[in-house]
mmCIF file with all atom_site columns, C-alpha atoms in Angstrom:
data_model
loop_
_atom_site.group_PDB
_atom_site.id
_atom_site.type_symbol
_atom_site.label_atom_id
_atom_site.label_alt_id
_atom_site.label_comp_id
_atom_site.label_asym_id
_atom_site.label_entity_id
_atom_site.label_seq_id
_atom_site.pdbx_PDB_ins_code
_atom_site.Cartn_x
_atom_site.Cartn_y
_atom_site.Cartn_z
_atom_site.occupancy
_atom_site.B_iso_or_equiv
_atom_site.pdbx_formal_charge
_atom_site.auth_seq_id
_atom_site.auth_comp_id
_atom_site.auth_asym_id
_atom_site.auth_atom_id
_atom_site.pdbx_PDB_model_num
ATOM 1   C CA . UNK A 1 1   ? 115.119 -101.852 31.071 1.00 45.00 ? 370 UNK A CA 1
ATOM 2   C CA . UNK A 1 2   ? 114.373 -98.762  29.054 1.00 63.00 ? 371 UNK A CA 1
ATOM 3   C CA . UNK A 1 3   ? 117.485 -98.654  26.878 1.00 67.00 ? 372 UNK A CA 1
ATOM 4   C CA . UNK A 1 4   ? 116.935 -97.429  23.323 1.00 86.00 ? 373 UNK A CA 1
ATOM 5   C CA . UNK A 1 5   ? 114.052 -95.257  24.499 1.00 96.00 ? 374 UNK A CA 1
ATOM 6   C CA . UNK A 1 6   ? 113.818 -92.019  22.559 1.00 97.00 ? 375 UNK A CA 1
ATOM 7   C CA . UNK A 1 7   ? 113.939 -88.808  24.573 1.00 98.00 ? 376 UNK A CA 1
ATOM 8   C CA . UNK A 1 8   ? 113.056 -85.375  23.239 1.00 98.00 ? 377 UNK A CA 1
ATOM 9   C CA . UNK A 1 9   ? 114.962 -82.522  24.919 1.00 98.00 ? 378 UNK A CA 1
ATOM 10  C CA . UNK A 1 10  ? 113.367 -79.102  24.363 1.00 98.00 ? 379 UNK A CA 1
ATOM 11  C CA . UNK A 1 11  ? 115.537 -76.265  25.668 1.00 97.00 ? 380 UNK A CA 1
ATOM 12  C CA . UNK A 1 12  ? 116.730 -72.992  24.168 1.00 96.00 ? 381 UNK A CA 1
ATOM 13  C CA . UNK A 1 13  ? 120.137 -73.277  25.852 1.00 95.00 ? 382 UNK A CA 1
ATOM 14  C CA . UNK A 1 14  ? 122.519 -75.149  23.517 1.00 97.00 ? 383 UNK A CA 1
ATOM 15  C CA . UNK A 1 15  ? 124.770 -76.078  26.456 1.00 96.00 ? 384 UNK A CA 1
ATOM 16  C CA . UNK A 1 16  ? 121.883 -77.762  28.277 1.00 95.00 ? 385 UNK A CA 1
ATOM 17  C CA . UNK A 1 17  ? 120.917 -79.652  25.112 1.00 97.00 ? 386 UNK A CA 1
ATOM 18  C CA . UNK A 1 18  ? 124.530 -80.792  24.656 1.00 97.00 ? 387 UNK A CA 1
ATOM 19  C CA . UNK A 1 19  ? 124.987 -81.870  28.289 1.00 96.00 ? 388 UNK A CA 1
ATOM 20  C CA . UNK A 1 20  ? 121.659 -83.695  28.450 1.00 97.00 ? 389 UNK A CA 1
ATOM 21  C CA . UNK A 1 21  ? 122.273 -85.392  25.104 1.00 98.00 ? 390 UNK A CA 1
ATOM 22  C CA . UNK A 1 22  ? 125.687 -86.658  26.228 1.00 97.00 ? 391 UNK A CA 1
ATOM 23  C CA . UNK A 1 23  ? 124.325 -87.755  29.607 1.00 97.00 ? 392 UNK A CA 1
ATOM 24  C CA . UNK A 1 24  ? 121.343 -89.605  28.169 1.00 97.00 ? 393 UNK A CA 1
ATOM 25  C CA . UNK A 1 25  ? 123.242 -91.132  25.261 1.00 97.00 ? 394 UNK A CA 1
ATOM 26  C CA . UNK A 1 26  ? 125.806 -92.489  27.741 1.00 96.00 ? 395 UNK A CA 1
ATOM 27  C CA . UNK A 1 27  ? 122.963 -94.650  29.080 1.00 95.00 ? 396 UNK A CA 1
ATOM 28  C CA . UNK A 1 28  ? 121.880 -95.891  25.668 1.00 95.00 ? 397 UNK A CA 1
ATOM 29  C CA . UNK A 1 29  ? 118.973 -93.524  25.083 1.00 97.00 ? 398 UNK A CA 1
ATOM 30  C CA . UNK A 1 30  ? 118.298 -92.011  21.662 1.00 97.00 ? 399 UNK A CA 1
ATOM 31  C CA . UNK A 1 31  ? 118.111 -88.228  21.982 1.00 98.00 ? 400 UNK A CA 1
ATOM 32  C CA . UNK A 1 32  ? 116.308 -85.747  19.758 1.00 98.00 ? 401 UNK A CA 1
ATOM 33  C CA . UNK A 1 33  ? 116.657 -82.044  20.533 1.00 98.00 ? 402 UNK A CA 1
ATOM 34  C CA . UNK A 1 34  ? 114.685 -78.889  19.825 1.00 98.00 ? 403 UNK A CA 1
ATOM 35  C CA . UNK A 1 35  ? 115.603 -75.293  20.626 1.00 97.00 ? 404 UNK A CA 1
ATOM 36  C CA . UNK A 1 36  ? 112.102 -73.956  21.295 1.00 97.00 ? 405 UNK A CA 1
ATOM 37  C CA . UNK A 1 37  ? 108.532 -75.076  21.827 1.00 96.00 ? 406 UNK A CA 1
ATOM 38  C CA . UNK A 1 38  ? 107.533 -74.921  18.169 1.00 97.00 ? 407 UNK A CA 1
ATOM 39  C CA . UNK A 1 39  ? 110.450 -77.151  17.152 1.00 97.00 ? 408 UNK A CA 1
ATOM 40  C CA . UNK A 1 40  ? 109.610 -79.342  20.135 1.00 97.00 ? 409 UNK A CA 1
ATOM 41  C CA . UNK A 1 41  ? 106.025 -79.896  19.016 1.00 97.00 ? 410 UNK A CA 1
ATOM 42  C CA . UNK A 1 42  ? 107.198 -80.617  15.468 1.00 97.00 ? 411 UNK A CA 1
ATOM 43  C CA . UNK A 1 43  ? 109.758 -83.124  16.804 1.00 97.00 ? 412 UNK A CA 1
ATOM 44  C CA . UNK A 1 44  ? 107.130 -84.682  19.056 1.00 97.00 ? 413 UNK A CA 1
ATOM 45  C CA . UNK A 1 45  ? 104.947 -85.380  16.024 1.00 95.00 ? 414 UNK A CA 1
ATOM 46  C CA . UNK A 1 46  ? 107.797 -86.555  13.790 1.00 97.00 ? 415 UNK A CA 1
ATOM 47  C CA . UNK A 1 47  ? 109.849 -88.570  16.273 1.00 96.00 ? 416 UNK A CA 1
ATOM 48  C CA . UNK A 1 48  ? 107.200 -89.924  18.686 1.00 95.00 ? 417 UNK A CA 1
ATOM 49  C CA . UNK A 1 49  ? 109.559 -89.999  21.689 1.00 97.00 ? 418 UNK A CA 1
ATOM 50  C CA . UNK A 1 50  ? 109.037 -92.035  24.844 1.00 96.00 ? 419 UNK A CA 1
ATOM 51  C CA . UNK A 1 51  ? 109.687 -88.991  27.076 1.00 97.00 ? 420 UNK A CA 1
ATOM 52  C CA . UNK A 1 52  ? 109.923 -85.221  26.682 1.00 98.00 ? 421 UNK A CA 1
ATOM 53  C CA . UNK A 1 53  ? 112.229 -83.088  28.818 1.00 97.00 ? 422 UNK A CA 1
ATOM 54  C CA . UNK A 1 54  ? 110.886 -79.554  28.581 1.00 96.00 ? 423 UNK A CA 1
ATOM 55  C CA . UNK A 1 55  ? 112.262 -76.172  29.621 1.00 94.00 ? 424 UNK A CA 1
ATOM 56  C CA . UNK A 1 56  ? 109.641 -73.592  30.555 1.00 91.00 ? 425 UNK A CA 1
ATOM 57  C CA . UNK A 1 57  ? 111.339 -70.322  29.621 1.00 89.00 ? 426 UNK A CA 1
ATOM 58  C CA . UNK A 1 58  ? 112.166 -70.156  25.922 1.00 92.00 ? 427 UNK A CA 1
ATOM 59  C CA . UNK A 1 59  ? 111.921 -67.243  23.523 1.00 87.00 ? 428 UNK A CA 1
ATOM 60  C CA . UNK A 1 60  ? 110.082 -68.608  20.484 1.00 87.00 ? 429 UNK A CA 1
ATOM 61  C CA . UNK A 1 61  ? 107.398 -70.710  22.184 1.00 93.00 ? 430 UNK A CA 1
ATOM 62  C CA . UNK A 1 62  ? 107.776 -71.418  25.882 1.00 91.00 ? 431 UNK A CA 1
ATOM 63  C CA . UNK A 1 63  ? 107.109 -74.651  27.725 1.00 91.00 ? 432 UNK A CA 1
ATOM 64  C CA . UNK A 1 64  ? 103.908 -73.308  29.262 1.00 88.00 ? 433 UNK A CA 1
ATOM 65  C CA . UNK A 1 65  ? 102.495 -72.866  25.749 1.00 91.00 ? 434 UNK A CA 1
ATOM 66  C CA . UNK A 1 66  ? 103.675 -76.342  24.736 1.00 93.00 ? 435 UNK A CA 1
ATOM 67  C CA . UNK A 1 67  ? 101.785 -77.858  27.671 1.00 90.00 ? 436 UNK A CA 1
ATOM 68  C CA . UNK A 1 68  ? 98.661  -75.852  26.766 1.00 89.00 ? 437 UNK A CA 1
ATOM 69  C CA . UNK A 1 69  ? 98.848  -77.008  23.135 1.00 92.00 ? 438 UNK A CA 1
ATOM 70  C CA . UNK A 1 70  ? 99.182  -80.633  24.247 1.00 91.00 ? 439 UNK A CA 1
ATOM 71  C CA . UNK A 1 71  ? 95.726  -80.321  25.860 1.00 88.00 ? 440 UNK A CA 1
ATOM 72  C CA . UNK A 1 72  ? 94.236  -79.825  22.375 1.00 90.00 ? 441 UNK A CA 1
ATOM 73  C CA . UNK A 1 73  ? 92.147  -82.897  21.456 1.00 92.00 ? 442 UNK A CA 1
ATOM 74  C CA . UNK A 1 74  ? 93.890  -83.002  18.067 1.00 92.00 ? 443 UNK A CA 1
ATOM 75  C CA . UNK A 1 75  ? 97.124  -83.816  19.914 1.00 91.00 ? 444 UNK A CA 1
ATOM 76  C CA . UNK A 1 76  ? 95.513  -86.413  22.207 1.00 88.00 ? 445 UNK A CA 1
ATOM 77  C CA . UNK A 1 77  ? 97.579  -89.214  20.673 1.00 92.00 ? 446 UNK A CA 1
ATOM 78  C CA . UNK A 1 78  ? 100.648 -87.685  22.393 1.00 92.00 ? 447 UNK A CA 1
ATOM 79  C CA . UNK A 1 79  ? 99.014  -87.449  25.830 1.00 86.00 ? 448 UNK A CA 1
ATOM 80  C CA . UNK A 1 80  ? 100.637 -90.707  26.984 1.00 89.00 ? 449 UNK A CA 1
ATOM 81  C CA . UNK A 1 81  ? 104.167 -89.297  26.567 1.00 94.00 ? 450 UNK A CA 1
ATOM 82  C CA . UNK A 1 82  ? 105.541 -88.356  29.985 1.00 95.00 ? 451 UNK A CA 1
ATOM 83  C CA . UNK A 1 83  ? 106.774 -84.788  30.436 1.00 95.00 ? 452 UNK A CA 1
ATOM 84  C CA . UNK A 1 84  ? 109.651 -83.885  32.712 1.00 95.00 ? 453 UNK A CA 1
ATOM 85  C CA . UNK A 1 85  ? 110.052 -80.161  33.252 1.00 92.00 ? 454 UNK A CA 1
ATOM 86  C CA . UNK A 1 86  ? 113.691 -79.122  33.659 1.00 92.00 ? 455 UNK A CA 1
ATOM 87  C CA . UNK A 1 87  ? 113.899 -75.398  34.308 1.00 86.00 ? 456 UNK A CA 1
ATOM 88  C CA . UNK A 1 88  ? 115.422 -72.618  36.376 1.00 83.00 ? 457 UNK A CA 1
ATOM 89  C CA . UNK A 1 89  ? 111.962 -71.520  37.538 1.00 74.00 ? 458 UNK A CA 1
ATOM 90  C CA . UNK A 1 90  ? 110.979 -72.624  41.024 1.00 78.00 ? 459 UNK A CA 1
ATOM 91  C CA . UNK A 1 91  ? 108.267 -75.261  40.871 1.00 76.00 ? 460 UNK A CA 1
ATOM 92  C CA . UNK A 1 92  ? 105.702 -73.427  42.988 1.00 81.00 ? 461 UNK A CA 1
ATOM 93  C CA . UNK A 1 93  ? 106.086 -70.226  40.928 1.00 75.00 ? 462 UNK A CA 1
ATOM 94  C CA . UNK A 1 94  ? 105.691 -71.992  37.588 1.00 75.00 ? 463 UNK A CA 1
ATOM 95  C CA . UNK A 1 95  ? 102.729 -74.059  38.747 1.00 74.00 ? 464 UNK A CA 1
ATOM 96  C CA . UNK A 1 96  ? 101.026 -70.898  39.987 1.00 79.00 ? 465 UNK A CA 1
ATOM 97  C CA . UNK A 1 97  ? 101.701 -69.056  36.697 1.00 76.00 ? 466 UNK A CA 1
ATOM 98  C CA . UNK A 1 98  ? 100.312 -71.934  34.671 1.00 70.00 ? 467 UNK A CA 1
ATOM 99  C CA . UNK A 1 99  ? 97.187  -72.116  36.826 1.00 76.00 ? 468 UNK A CA 1
ATOM 100 C CA . UNK A 1 100 ? 96.611  -68.361  36.495 1.00 69.00 ? 469 UNK A CA 1
ATOM 101 C CA . UNK A 1 101 ? 97.054  -68.450  32.713 1.00 68.00 ? 470 UNK A CA 1
ATOM 102 C CA . UNK A 1 102 ? 95.044  -71.573  31.984 1.00 65.00 ? 471 UNK A CA 1
ATOM 103 C CA . UNK A 1 103 ? 92.676  -72.089  34.889 1.00 65.00 ? 472 UNK A CA 1
ATOM 104 C CA . UNK A 1 104 ? 93.917  -75.663  35.318 1.00 65.00 ? 473 UNK A CA 1
ATOM 105 C CA . UNK A 1 105 ? 96.791  -77.191  37.227 1.00 71.00 ? 474 UNK A CA 1
ATOM 106 C CA . UNK A 1 106 ? 100.061 -77.974  35.474 1.00 71.00 ? 475 UNK A CA 1
ATOM 107 C CA . UNK A 1 107 ? 100.000 -81.654  34.561 1.00 78.00 ? 476 UNK A CA 1
ATOM 108 C CA . UNK A 1 108 ? 103.577 -82.873  34.265 1.00 85.00 ? 477 UNK A CA 1
ATOM 109 C CA . UNK A 1 109 ? 105.078 -86.156  35.349 1.00 89.00 ? 478 UNK A CA 1
ATOM 110 C CA . UNK A 1 110 ? 108.191 -84.737  37.030 1.00 90.00 ? 479 UNK A CA 1
ATOM 111 C CA . UNK A 1 111 ? 109.812 -81.388  37.751 1.00 88.00 ? 480 UNK A CA 1
ATOM 112 C CA . UNK A 1 112 ? 113.516 -80.703  38.222 1.00 90.00 ? 481 UNK A CA 1
ATOM 113 C CA . UNK A 1 113 ? 115.003 -77.300  38.918 1.00 88.00 ? 482 UNK A CA 1
ATOM 114 C CA . UNK A 1 114 ? 118.300 -76.295  37.266 1.00 90.00 ? 483 UNK A CA 1
ATOM 115 C CA . UNK A 1 115 ? 121.206 -76.566  37.715 1.00 90.00 ? 484 UNK A CA 1
ATOM 116 C CA . UNK A 1 116 ? 120.974 -80.223  36.821 1.00 90.00 ? 485 UNK A CA 1
ATOM 117 C CA . UNK A 1 117 ? 122.282 -83.018  38.976 1.00 93.00 ? 486 UNK A CA 1
ATOM 118 C CA . UNK A 1 118 ? 123.158 -85.784  36.457 1.00 95.00 ? 487 UNK A CA 1
ATOM 119 C CA . UNK A 1 119 ? 122.467 -88.788  38.740 1.00 96.00 ? 488 UNK A CA 1
ATOM 120 C CA . UNK A 1 120 ? 119.082 -87.320  39.724 1.00 95.00 ? 489 UNK A CA 1
ATOM 121 C CA . UNK A 1 121 ? 118.151 -86.657  36.086 1.00 96.00 ? 490 UNK A CA 1
ATOM 122 C CA . UNK A 1 122 ? 119.085 -90.199  35.061 1.00 97.00 ? 491 UNK A CA 1
ATOM 123 C CA . UNK A 1 123 ? 117.220 -91.771  37.970 1.00 96.00 ? 492 UNK A CA 1
ATOM 124 C CA . UNK A 1 124 ? 114.054 -89.794  37.248 1.00 95.00 ? 493 UNK A CA 1
ATOM 125 C CA . UNK A 1 125 ? 114.228 -90.436  33.503 1.00 97.00 ? 494 UNK A CA 1
ATOM 126 C CA . UNK A 1 126 ? 114.512 -94.164  34.168 1.00 95.00 ? 495 UNK A CA 1
ATOM 127 C CA . UNK A 1 127 ? 111.606 -94.051  36.617 1.00 95.00 ? 496 UNK A CA 1
ATOM 128 C CA . UNK A 1 128 ? 109.338 -92.180  34.178 1.00 95.00 ? 497 UNK A CA 1
ATOM 129 C CA . UNK A 1 129 ? 110.180 -94.486  31.293 1.00 95.00 ? 498 UNK A CA 1
ATOM 130 C CA . UNK A 1 130 ? 109.602 -97.583  33.433 1.00 92.00 ? 499 UNK A CA 1
ATOM 131 C CA . UNK A 1 131 ? 106.304 -96.178  34.710 1.00 89.00 ? 500 UNK A CA 1
ATOM 132 C CA . UNK A 1 132 ? 105.084 -95.293  31.224 1.00 84.00 ? 501 UNK A CA 1
ATOM 133 C CA . UNK A 1 133 ? 105.799 -98.827  29.964 1.00 79.00 ? 502 UNK A CA 1
ATOM 134 C CA . UNK A 1 134 ? 103.746 -100.379 32.770 1.00 67.00 ? 503 UNK A CA 1
#
């Protein structure tokens, strides 16, 4: 089981952070939140979570930029942390944007479009955490 796993939620919407925190904590997960990509990268380094749930569209530093920064060799020690994108952007549109901006395909472990479906989020979080432990 993956109880007590630490999950980093990076989203600029305080309601989404609150809902996800309550949902994940109800299953025994530790939750750390960040309101933009810069805070998210700082929290990633400080907290060393087992999973990051990342929004793509944020004002300060968006999720696309976070994913680009995680490709930097200096951040290679965080490459094993699974990333679940949770966003209002359709998956095909965001993948295409990322490819156009970076020249590489978007490398995330899961992708969920908002609005969230709590049972689906929990099932996919559990699957990613179980997979990353294997």
